[in-house]
Amino acid sequence: MALPLYYNWRNLFVRKLSTSLTFAVVATLVLVLCVLLSFAAGIRASLAVSGWPQNVLVLKPGATAESTSIITPDEKGRVVQAPGIAHGADGKMLISEELCTQTSIPRRAGEHNMANVAVRGVDATAFGVHPEVKIIEGRRFEPGQLEVIVGKAARDRFDNLGIGGEVRLGRQGNRLYKVVGVFETGGGAFDSEIWGGRTQISDSFNRHFISSAVLRLDDAAEAAAAISYLNGPFVALESKRETEYYEDLSKTTRDIVALTTVLIAIMSIGAAFAVANTMYAAVDGRRREIAMLRTIGFGRGAIILSFVTESLLVCMTACLFGLAGAMFFSGTRQDFLSNSTWTVLAYELKITPTIALGSLGLACLVGVIGAIAPALRASRVHVIEALRKA
Amino acid sequence: MSAADIVATSVRKVYHKDRIEIPVLDGLSLKIDAGEFVVLMGPSGSGKSTLLHLIGGLDSPTSGSIRVGEYNLERMTERELTAWRSRHVGFIFQMYHLVPVLTAAQNVELPLLLFKMSSAERRERVATALKVVGLADRTDHRPNQLSGGQEQRVAIARAIVTDPDVILADEPTGDLDAKTSEEILALLNLLNSEFNKTILMVTHDPRAASHGQRVVHLEKGVLEREERNPARPAMAAS
Ligand SMILES: Nc1ncnc2c1ncn2[C@@H]1O[C@H](COP(=O)(O)OP(=O)(O)OP(=O)(O)O)[C@@H](O)[C@H]1O
Ligand SMILES: [Mg+2]
């Protein structure tokens, strides 16, 4: 049987300074991890590589994103001659002309601040080109009406975007649109957008050129030919597979997450060293006690277990404190301005059970790894030498 | 549990220091009857503690054999010796070696945690042990709230709580004044006479030695002489 927990618990208070330093390090680690994990969860939509391999997105050369691109009617006329374009059920070519812009609208009640939302004006063909867009509530907008449909994530994030809600769009925010439907793409970037009829949006925002065109081809294998035509001298636009476009967009975000992950890893190693340091001090201060325990019949295993337990006690309590700290800050939103779409990816510090478990897991890992070497040293204490009077 | 006898035969213990052999025990033989109270004396460095550690299974002799009751220690692994100690040997040290963060009762309870035993039974055993040493009213005190004599009593309670058959005491009164020493020795006497424990006690103090039934003198690694205490005849023989 093992040594009792209260034995370890009380020993923690013997070396208060050393214990509290380790405690602070682990609690900070947990806090940073929570921030990273909720950040990662919040931007998952933009991380998701959406799009279709048979869709080709056409932009103005040099435009980094749809919202900074303009395609003139002349250019559009040449785009439609690209090879391999598929036809919809109604016999029309599957080319979606899209107008991308953004506007600032209020967030959900209780947070009286504004944030940017992407607004996309599309025609009915858009639903053929982007079949992943599914209406989950209400209906599609009527062309020519002041009606919009909203992505599920946008509805959750902004104020008054439920069915029947109203939203001010336009250059001066002077047009009142009615929300008639909610759509979902299964985690894609569209989920954070507002879609309306292209001519209406064009009118409201006073933008007369489309931003992009998306071509749906019969087959993904034909994309290369279409792209070489579109990027060639006759059309001179910049086209990409839709999948490739989203991949590029999410790259920055992924880089940030990767960087923070490296930071967490380095912090974890540092924390493990802090734990090891504290535990070594504990072992060295208790050599006689360990020798006595071995004398009265505690085995090496019981000694190892006891020191690992002691370390876990610090790390787990520190983890709870870190989580409590994160809870305290939770609800604070950080706007993460995507530099490619110029829209805000709202990120909220939110402690979900997954995040709490993940933090506890990391804290325990740090505790065990940091305690192993000191615990082994404790188990190897030379009993007779340690018992000798000083 | 009945007391065990101790038989050490031709025990040699050699330490190595810078490749030089230092024979601490040099073919020592000693027999202690079950229920006997033997005092071990000798100059500093003569190997008294070393012998006690060998008999307690904390170390192994370089050669020779040690038997305690039915156990031949030289045939046991470290793991077996550890388990054996927890059931059959009670150690008492000069420095008490109590855990400072635990109360008297919790210190006494420690060896019982290695037993399959209900917490109610543990509590009862701890209470009994503390009563035997006269500290029933100090159960919740921490070691730093106790006097040296009281600390040693707690240590004795810890040594007897498992009801061992052998008690090994290394200068148990070395840190105590004369009056407190007398009380501790009276307690050991009680354990020997009332509870029939076999006791081997190391001491430098001739007055302490007078409590044993037999005094053996260790010098240069061998038993130099021994004397029986006429005031305390051995009762094991009867
Ligand atoms: N690990 C070791 N390495 C080398 N020599 C040792 C070691 N342990 C003990 N010795 C030596 O063995 C001898 C006997 O030591 P021991 O502790 O048994 O003496 P003792 O009779 O108990 O003395 P004291 O009365 O001072 O407690 C001493 O000379 C000591 O230096
Ligand atoms: Mg000694």
XYZ file of C-alpha atoms and ligand atoms in Angstrom:
660
model
C 0.000 0.000 0.000
C 1.030 3.567 -0.607
C 1.847 6.467 1.636
C -1.190 8.613 2.391
C -1.985 11.690 0.331
C -2.002 14.004 3.340
C 1.650 13.130 3.881
C 2.496 14.584 0.444
C 0.063 17.447 0.775
C 1.575 18.665 4.033
C 5.085 18.285 2.733
C 4.244 20.726 -0.038
C 3.901 23.425 2.572
C 7.318 22.688 4.028
C 9.158 24.287 1.105
C 6.684 27.052 0.391
C 8.841 29.167 -1.902
C 9.998 26.373 -4.132
C 6.508 24.882 -4.292
C 4.848 28.202 -5.103
C 7.326 28.899 -7.903
C 6.554 25.578 -9.525
C 2.907 26.224 -8.888
C 3.094 29.587 -10.665
C 4.967 28.121 -13.630
C 2.465 25.309 -14.146
C -0.547 27.599 -13.633
C 0.831 30.001 -16.253
C 1.460 27.148 -18.624
C -2.146 26.025 -18.254
C -3.401 29.562 -18.802
C -1.409 29.955 -22.006
C -2.548 26.542 -23.174
C -6.180 27.522 -22.607
C -5.688 30.653 -24.671
C -4.111 28.665 -27.466
C -6.740 25.950 -27.448
C -9.681 28.326 -27.475
C -7.943 30.353 -30.154
C -7.542 27.219 -32.236
C -11.186 26.312 -31.661
C -12.354 29.821 -32.558
C -10.550 29.957 -35.847
C -11.292 26.430 -36.864
C -13.688 27.751 -39.502
C -10.888 29.561 -41.242
C -8.571 26.629 -40.799
C -10.944 24.284 -42.518
C -9.857 23.847 -46.062
C -13.107 24.256 -47.884
C -13.853 24.336 -51.563
C -13.963 21.877 -54.408
C -11.139 20.632 -56.594
C -13.316 21.067 -59.702
C -14.069 24.683 -58.811
C -11.769 27.364 -60.184
C -11.712 30.769 -58.536
C -10.864 33.698 -60.781
C -9.461 36.927 -59.353
C -7.720 40.044 -60.530
C -3.954 39.414 -60.757
C -2.269 40.604 -57.572
C -5.415 40.463 -55.480
C -4.677 38.647 -52.287
C -8.304 37.887 -51.601
C -11.727 38.126 -53.112
C -12.558 41.387 -51.363
C -9.653 43.217 -52.959
C -10.311 41.952 -56.449
C -12.289 43.495 -59.312
C -13.276 41.833 -62.548
C -14.597 44.012 -65.367
C -17.448 42.959 -67.691
C -14.895 42.668 -70.540
C -12.829 40.252 -68.595
C -15.923 38.355 -67.547
C -16.851 37.940 -71.167
C -13.587 36.121 -71.806
C -13.828 34.043 -68.620
C -16.997 32.311 -69.796
C -15.071 30.905 -72.753
C -12.864 28.780 -70.477
C -12.872 25.089 -71.415
C -14.668 22.420 -69.429
C -17.316 24.496 -67.629
C -20.161 22.356 -66.338
C -23.840 23.078 -66.934
C -26.527 23.126 -64.315
C -29.871 21.320 -64.410
C -31.411 24.370 -66.077
C -28.797 24.236 -68.838
C -26.978 27.367 -67.674
C -23.206 27.386 -67.321
C -22.096 26.964 -63.732
C -20.291 30.241 -63.307
C -20.919 32.117 -60.116
C -20.284 35.835 -60.306
C -19.682 37.062 -56.808
C -19.368 40.426 -55.203
C -17.440 40.365 -51.961
C -17.404 43.196 -49.533
C -17.649 43.693 -45.830
C -19.434 45.883 -43.390
C -19.494 46.540 -39.709
C -22.516 45.325 -37.752
C -23.279 44.936 -34.037
C -22.315 41.803 -32.207
C -24.640 39.783 -30.041
C -26.542 41.540 -27.307
C -24.548 42.456 -24.259
C -21.466 43.310 -26.255
C -22.146 46.697 -27.696
C -19.366 46.762 -30.161
C -19.165 46.287 -33.847
C -17.218 43.861 -35.947
C -16.659 43.278 -39.606
C -18.653 40.675 -41.418
C -18.153 39.504 -44.973
C -21.075 40.174 -47.314
C -21.346 38.252 -50.567
C -23.686 39.105 -53.404
C -24.481 36.075 -55.518
C -26.903 34.830 -58.162
C -28.901 31.625 -58.078
C -26.056 29.806 -59.908
C -23.961 30.198 -56.772
C -25.932 27.370 -55.184
C -25.028 25.105 -58.094
C -21.371 26.084 -57.955
C -21.219 25.726 -54.165
C -23.443 22.720 -53.511
C -22.100 22.490 -49.958
C -24.224 25.506 -49.036
C -27.326 24.065 -47.380
C -30.254 26.082 -46.087
C -30.930 24.763 -42.580
C -33.630 27.216 -41.598
C -35.999 29.367 -43.648
C -35.438 29.769 -47.397
C -33.181 31.343 -49.992
C -33.373 35.080 -50.633
C -35.469 36.344 -53.537
C -33.396 38.207 -56.116
C -34.415 41.844 -56.213
C -35.666 41.824 -52.626
C -33.928 43.274 -49.605
C -33.384 39.789 -48.264
C -30.317 37.916 -47.077
C -29.384 34.498 -45.819
C -26.742 34.179 -43.118
C -24.145 31.559 -42.306
C -24.682 29.696 -39.051
C -21.481 31.018 -37.454
C -22.405 34.597 -38.421
C -25.852 34.178 -36.925
C -24.340 32.983 -33.653
C -21.812 35.771 -33.530
C -23.784 38.836 -34.525
C -26.847 40.515 -33.199
C -30.309 40.026 -34.630
C -29.353 37.667 -37.460
C -31.965 35.022 -36.720
C -34.789 34.419 -39.170
C -36.934 37.539 -39.288
C -34.061 39.648 -37.976
C -32.969 42.784 -39.743
C -29.511 43.960 -40.665
C -28.274 47.286 -42.023
C -26.057 46.816 -45.032
C -24.685 49.174 -47.638
C -22.139 51.894 -47.952
C -23.793 54.074 -45.355
C -25.466 51.140 -43.685
C -28.669 52.590 -45.015
C -30.427 49.537 -46.382
C -32.400 47.357 -44.060
C -32.207 43.729 -45.150
C -34.357 41.014 -43.747
C -32.903 37.638 -42.756
C -34.954 34.930 -44.464
C -32.677 31.902 -44.127
C -29.746 30.378 -42.328
C -27.238 28.220 -44.167
C -24.404 25.932 -43.277
C -21.460 24.499 -45.190
C -20.119 22.231 -42.495
C -17.413 24.453 -41.095
C -16.259 26.282 -44.210
C -15.424 29.973 -44.482
C -18.863 30.819 -45.944
C -20.406 30.005 -42.558
C -19.273 33.383 -41.241
C -20.772 35.336 -44.156
C -23.984 37.068 -45.140
C -25.276 36.323 -48.633
C -27.711 38.407 -50.614
C -28.848 38.945 -54.214
C -25.936 40.265 -56.263
C -27.711 43.181 -57.890
C -29.169 44.296 -54.566
C -25.812 44.106 -52.824
C -24.115 45.821 -55.742
C -26.646 48.595 -55.503
C -26.485 48.987 -51.732
C -22.719 49.117 -51.648
C -22.450 51.090 -54.852
C -20.024 48.571 -56.301
C -20.517 47.882 -59.956
C -17.944 45.276 -60.693
C -17.887 41.765 -59.415
C -14.946 40.669 -57.282
C -14.562 37.147 -58.459
C -15.987 34.418 -60.561
C -16.114 30.779 -59.600
C -16.272 28.221 -62.364
C -17.486 24.719 -61.731
C -15.947 22.274 -64.171
C -17.226 18.919 -65.320
C -14.196 17.262 -63.866
C -11.384 18.237 -61.533
C -8.961 16.882 -64.133
C -9.894 19.740 -66.470
C -8.881 22.378 -63.974
C -5.323 22.615 -65.305
C -6.510 23.420 -68.804
C -9.016 26.000 -67.574
C -6.439 27.639 -65.334
C -3.859 27.870 -68.095
C -6.466 29.510 -70.333
C -7.579 31.973 -67.636
C -4.054 32.861 -66.581
C -2.890 33.054 -70.187
C -2.436 36.259 -72.197
C -5.951 36.298 -73.633
C -7.744 36.601 -70.292
C -4.799 37.602 -68.064
C -6.556 36.970 -64.757
C -5.380 34.952 -61.847
C -7.149 31.689 -61.242
C -6.672 28.915 -58.762
C -8.402 25.779 -57.731
C -10.826 26.733 -54.996
C -9.216 24.215 -52.628
C -5.814 25.766 -53.243
C -7.165 29.243 -52.550
C -8.487 28.296 -49.114
C -5.344 26.386 -48.364
C -3.302 29.542 -48.964
C -5.704 31.613 -46.865
C -5.446 29.360 -43.858
C -1.677 29.247 -44.022
C -1.074 32.327 -41.854
C -3.467 31.075 -39.258
C -1.837 27.686 -39.241
C 1.558 29.332 -38.869
C 0.348 31.199 -35.784
C -1.028 28.028 -34.267
C 2.199 26.174 -35.039
C 4.255 28.925 -33.457
C 2.141 28.936 -30.321
C 2.362 25.163 -30.151
C 6.143 25.427 -30.180
C 5.874 28.049 -27.437
C 3.722 25.696 -25.350
C 6.193 22.875 -25.880
C 9.094 25.051 -24.728
C 7.093 26.244 -21.720
C 6.213 22.656 -20.852
C 9.864 21.666 -20.877
C 10.650 24.646 -18.667
C 7.844 23.680 -16.312
C 9.100 20.096 -16.150
C 12.517 21.429 -15.131
C 10.920 23.618 -12.463
C 9.082 20.577 -11.134
C 12.283 18.520 -11.187
C 14.117 21.243 -9.307
C 11.487 21.406 -6.589
C 11.299 17.656 -6.286
C 15.074 17.265 -6.070
C 15.060 19.754 -3.209
C 12.268 17.773 -1.563
C 14.145 14.484 -1.915
C 17.410 15.909 -0.623
C 15.682 17.477 2.338
C 14.007 14.201 3.273
C 16.756 11.616 2.862
C 16.500 10.472 6.483
C 12.766 10.332 6.325
C 13.010 8.211 3.178
C 15.554 5.948 4.885
C 13.232 5.586 7.882
C 10.313 4.707 5.602
C 12.432 2.104 3.828
C 13.514 0.738 7.223
C 9.976 0.244 8.463
C 9.106 -1.603 5.278
C 8.154 0.761 2.452
C 9.604 -0.515 -0.812
C 11.360 1.482 -3.503
C 8.150 1.499 -5.550
C 6.185 3.114 -2.724
C 8.837 5.853 -2.442
C 8.783 6.552 -6.200
C 4.995 6.610 -6.220
C 4.925 8.978 -3.273
C 7.186 11.578 -4.874
C 5.410 11.375 -8.223
C 2.129 11.829 -6.340
C 3.545 14.834 -4.558
C 4.548 16.402 -7.854
C 1.149 15.604 -9.366
C -0.525 17.265 -6.397
C 1.286 20.542 -7.117
C 0.709 20.333 -10.843
C -2.948 19.417 -10.603
C -3.747 22.141 -8.081
C -1.800 24.601 -10.208
C -3.805 23.408 -13.198
C -7.061 24.095 -11.369
C -5.795 27.579 -10.554
C -4.748 28.138 -14.152
C -8.174 27.030 -15.337
C -9.857 29.254 -12.773
C -7.729 32.145 -14.048
C -8.730 31.346 -17.602
C -12.379 31.237 -16.506
C -11.924 34.654 -15.020
C -10.812 36.014 -18.378
C -13.222 33.876 -20.315
C -15.748 35.690 -22.399
C -13.183 38.274 -23.362
C -13.027 38.358 -27.078
C -9.978 39.023 -29.092
C -10.471 40.094 -32.636
C -8.144 38.370 -34.895
C -8.091 40.349 -38.089
C -7.497 38.052 -40.932
C -5.055 39.920 -43.132
C -6.239 38.183 -46.256
C -9.986 38.597 -46.045
C -10.137 41.768 -43.962
C -12.904 40.286 -41.935
C -12.779 39.562 -38.272
C -12.473 36.056 -37.017
C -13.855 36.425 -33.553
C -11.935 34.413 -31.062
C -13.238 33.928 -27.589
C -11.446 32.565 -24.540
C -13.799 29.807 -23.537
C -13.044 26.863 -21.268
C -14.747 23.836 -22.710
C -14.512 20.408 -21.050
C -12.099 19.369 -23.793
C -9.827 22.299 -23.052
C -10.001 21.634 -19.310
C -9.119 17.981 -19.838
C -6.321 18.873 -22.224
C -4.854 21.280 -19.682
C -5.110 18.733 -16.908
C -3.429 16.196 -19.163
C -0.522 18.509 -19.921
C -0.148 19.495 -16.257
C -0.041 15.823 -15.244
C 2.452 15.026 -17.978
C 4.707 17.845 -16.809
C 4.294 16.653 -13.221
C 5.197 13.056 -13.983
C 8.107 13.838 -16.300
C 9.532 16.379 -13.875
C 9.224 13.989 -10.938
C 10.694 10.850 -12.464
C 14.384 11.588 -11.942
C 13.989 12.955 -8.393
C 11.709 10.057 -7.446
C 14.283 7.580 -8.721
C 16.962 9.339 -6.686
C 14.690 9.035 -3.641
C 14.228 5.325 -4.221
C 18.005 4.872 -4.336
C 18.728 6.656 -1.069
C 21.306 4.571 0.770
C 19.318 3.642 3.846
C 22.166 3.041 6.276
C 24.135 6.112 5.277
C 21.073 8.317 5.508
C 20.209 6.988 8.966
C 23.672 7.761 10.361
C 23.626 10.626 12.779
C 24.700 13.888 11.197
C 3.149 -12.803 17.696
C 5.654 -14.907 19.556
C 9.175 -13.663 20.040
C 11.930 -14.861 17.757
C 15.459 -15.863 18.571
C 18.442 -14.388 16.726
C 21.416 -16.443 15.621
C 24.374 -14.773 13.911
C 27.082 -17.178 12.754
C 30.619 -16.166 11.662
C 29.405 -12.826 10.349
C 31.941 -10.820 8.424
C 31.243 -7.354 7.131
C 33.904 -5.675 5.080
C 33.682 -2.115 3.770
C 35.846 -0.921 0.936
C 37.380 2.464 0.993
C 39.728 3.425 -1.827
C 40.204 -0.284 -2.562
C 41.368 -0.891 0.981
C 39.356 -3.486 2.868
C 38.049 -2.340 6.230
C 36.731 -5.352 8.155
C 34.126 -4.002 10.547
C 32.757 -7.320 11.733
C 35.272 -10.123 11.654
C 33.667 -13.513 12.062
C 31.273 -12.550 14.803
C 28.878 -15.098 16.269
C 26.047 -14.235 18.618
C 22.983 -16.076 19.904
C 20.027 -14.274 21.425
C 17.154 -16.294 22.841
C 13.562 -15.526 22.058
C 12.284 -13.028 24.601
C 15.762 -12.031 25.749
C 16.866 -8.414 26.367
C 20.471 -8.072 25.226
C 22.564 -4.927 25.441
C 25.363 -4.327 22.928
C 28.237 -2.130 24.064
C 31.595 -1.170 22.651
C 33.715 1.783 21.649
C 32.680 4.076 18.862
C 33.357 2.562 15.456
C 33.439 -0.988 16.783
C 30.569 -2.041 14.510
C 27.555 -2.015 16.840
C 25.233 -0.202 14.433
C 26.554 -2.306 11.570
C 25.570 -5.497 13.417
C 22.146 -4.092 14.222
C 21.580 -3.190 10.563
C 22.574 -6.686 9.450
C 20.217 -8.316 11.949
C 17.473 -5.966 10.811
C 18.016 -6.922 7.177
C 18.972 -3.401 6.116
C 22.270 -4.692 4.763
C 23.793 -8.069 3.978
C 26.916 -9.568 5.560
C 29.964 -10.110 3.368
C 29.956 -13.705 4.630
C 28.373 -15.698 7.399
C 24.682 -16.160 8.150
C 21.988 -14.531 10.204
C 18.760 -16.199 11.212
C 15.916 -14.411 12.948
C 13.185 -16.802 14.046
C 12.455 -18.957 11.016
C 13.972 -16.541 8.513
C 17.444 -16.986 7.035
C 18.201 -13.436 5.997
C 21.079 -14.252 3.636
C 18.699 -16.228 1.432
C 16.259 -13.355 1.005
C 16.093 -10.729 -1.723
C 15.969 -7.032 -0.954
C 12.259 -7.018 -1.653
C 11.639 -9.958 0.677
C 13.746 -8.339 3.399
C 11.751 -5.126 3.113
C 8.469 -6.989 3.495
C 9.913 -9.070 6.343
C 11.054 -5.955 8.233
C 7.591 -4.439 8.059
C 6.110 -7.452 9.882
C 8.804 -8.770 12.160
C 11.183 -5.982 13.191
C 10.668 -2.780 15.127
C 13.433 -0.192 14.835
C 14.164 2.514 17.387
C 16.809 5.130 16.584
C 18.705 7.656 18.610
C 17.342 10.427 16.367
C 13.699 9.192 16.574
C 13.235 9.823 12.811
C 9.645 10.939 13.078
C 7.970 12.555 10.078
C 7.691 16.235 11.056
C 4.547 16.944 9.041
C 2.564 14.104 10.591
C 0.905 13.938 13.992
C 1.978 11.419 16.617
C -0.896 9.115 15.673
C -0.136 9.386 11.958
C 3.528 8.625 12.576
C 2.592 5.539 14.535
C 0.138 4.508 11.834
C 2.761 4.552 9.041
C 3.942 0.918 9.322
C 0.330 -0.284 9.411
C -0.309 1.235 5.986
C 1.658 -1.695 4.582
C -0.868 -4.139 6.052
C -4.221 -5.140 4.707
C -6.247 -3.732 7.545
C -9.405 -1.713 7.977
C -8.915 1.881 9.038
C -10.930 1.152 12.185
C -8.525 -1.597 13.155
C -5.561 0.655 12.351
C -6.957 3.374 14.571
C -7.455 0.905 17.387
C -3.906 -0.447 17.089
C -2.450 3.071 17.011
C -4.436 4.013 20.102
C -3.232 0.904 21.925
C 0.411 1.517 21.001
C 0.231 5.142 22.116
C -1.384 4.030 25.363
C 1.391 1.520 26.034
C 3.998 4.299 25.693
C 1.885 6.647 27.811
C 1.006 9.193 25.132
C -2.708 8.601 24.759
C -3.285 12.313 25.269
C -0.770 13.475 22.643
C -2.133 11.765 19.552
C -2.680 14.936 17.550
C 0.597 16.639 18.410
C 3.242 17.185 15.787
C 6.823 16.097 16.615
C 7.894 19.728 17.116
C 5.227 20.046 19.805
C 6.714 17.144 21.769
C 9.732 16.834 24.066
C 12.615 14.550 23.118
C 11.408 11.875 25.489
C 7.908 12.073 24.078
C 9.260 11.893 20.531
C 11.139 8.737 21.432
C 7.964 7.295 22.930
C 6.156 7.962 19.660
C 9.014 6.242 17.841
C 8.672 3.262 20.196
C 4.922 3.169 19.596
C 5.673 3.145 15.856
C 8.094 0.239 16.385
C 5.622 -1.889 18.331
C 2.380 -1.078 16.527
C 2.901 -3.945 14.079
C 3.537 -6.324 16.991
C 7.004 -7.376 15.768
C 8.934 -10.259 17.320
C 12.228 -8.369 17.495
C 13.012 -4.817 18.585
C 16.318 -3.307 17.502
C 17.246 -0.113 19.324
C 20.341 1.925 18.404
C 21.253 4.208 21.306
C 17.603 4.994 22.065
C 18.540 7.170 25.045
C 21.592 8.781 23.451
C 19.897 12.157 23.123
C 17.953 12.153 26.382
C 18.687 13.284 29.936
C 19.097 10.773 32.747
C 15.552 10.919 34.036
C 13.911 10.638 30.604
C 16.336 7.853 29.715
C 15.180 5.900 32.736
C 11.562 6.218 31.598
C 12.381 5.036 28.092
C 14.388 2.110 29.435
C 11.556 1.193 31.783
C 9.296 1.157 28.747
C 11.649 -1.168 26.856
C 11.761 -3.379 29.928
C 7.997 -3.485 29.919
C 7.931 -4.490 26.255
C 10.366 -7.262 27.069
C 8.753 -8.576 30.231
C 5.065 -7.976 29.549
C 4.958 -8.365 25.785
C 7.788 -10.881 25.503
C 9.677 -8.982 22.774
C 13.233 -9.974 21.924
C 15.276 -6.785 22.301
C 18.755 -5.942 21.106
C 19.805 -2.501 22.299
C 23.011 -0.619 21.533
C 24.172 1.847 24.177
C 27.222 3.650 25.515
C 25.601 4.274 28.868
C 26.453 1.686 31.594
C 23.304 2.686 33.493
C 21.212 1.905 30.431
C 23.083 -1.355 30.052
C 21.964 -2.429 33.512
C 18.440 -2.915 32.149
C 19.458 -5.819 29.942
C 19.602 -9.433 30.989
C 22.932 -9.797 29.245
C 25.547 -7.311 28.067
C 27.814 -8.193 25.149
C 30.925 -6.141 24.426
C 32.031 -5.639 20.868
C 35.591 -4.717 20.090
C 37.452 -4.655 16.756
C 34.744 -6.607 15.006
C 34.401 -9.492 17.437
C 32.601 -10.143 20.709
C 35.227 -9.479 23.297
C 33.282 -10.567 26.370
C 29.804 -10.816 27.782
C 28.259 -10.674 31.237
C 24.921 -11.700 32.633
C 22.992 -9.223 34.716
C 22.362 -10.812 38.121
C 19.633 -8.237 38.849
C 17.693 -9.341 35.777
C 17.933 -13.078 35.276
C 16.859 -14.307 31.885
C 13.400 -15.779 32.048
C 13.491 -17.275 28.565
C 15.420 -20.260 29.897
C 12.750 -21.090 32.461
N 29.691 2.668 4.118
C 30.832 2.570 4.824
N 32.013 2.631 4.187
C 33.163 2.538 4.877
N 33.216 2.391 6.183
C 32.097 2.305 6.889
C 30.826 2.409 6.243
N 29.868 2.298 7.170
C 30.503 2.153 8.351
N 31.832 2.171 8.188
C 32.824 2.002 9.245
O 32.475 0.872 10.000
C 32.859 1.066 11.341
C 31.715 0.700 12.257
O 30.662 1.592 12.122
P 29.395 1.531 13.083
O 28.508 2.635 12.693
O 28.852 0.166 13.071
O 30.064 1.807 14.490
P 29.348 1.935 15.898
O 29.916 0.902 16.739
O 27.878 1.975 15.739
O 29.882 3.343 16.358
P 29.121 4.488 17.198
O 29.166 4.053 18.618
O 29.931 5.692 16.966
O 27.727 4.567 16.664
C 33.279 2.496 11.478
O 34.694 2.554 11.539
C 32.800 3.145 10.204
O 33.693 4.156 9.799
Mg 26.343 3.387 15.927
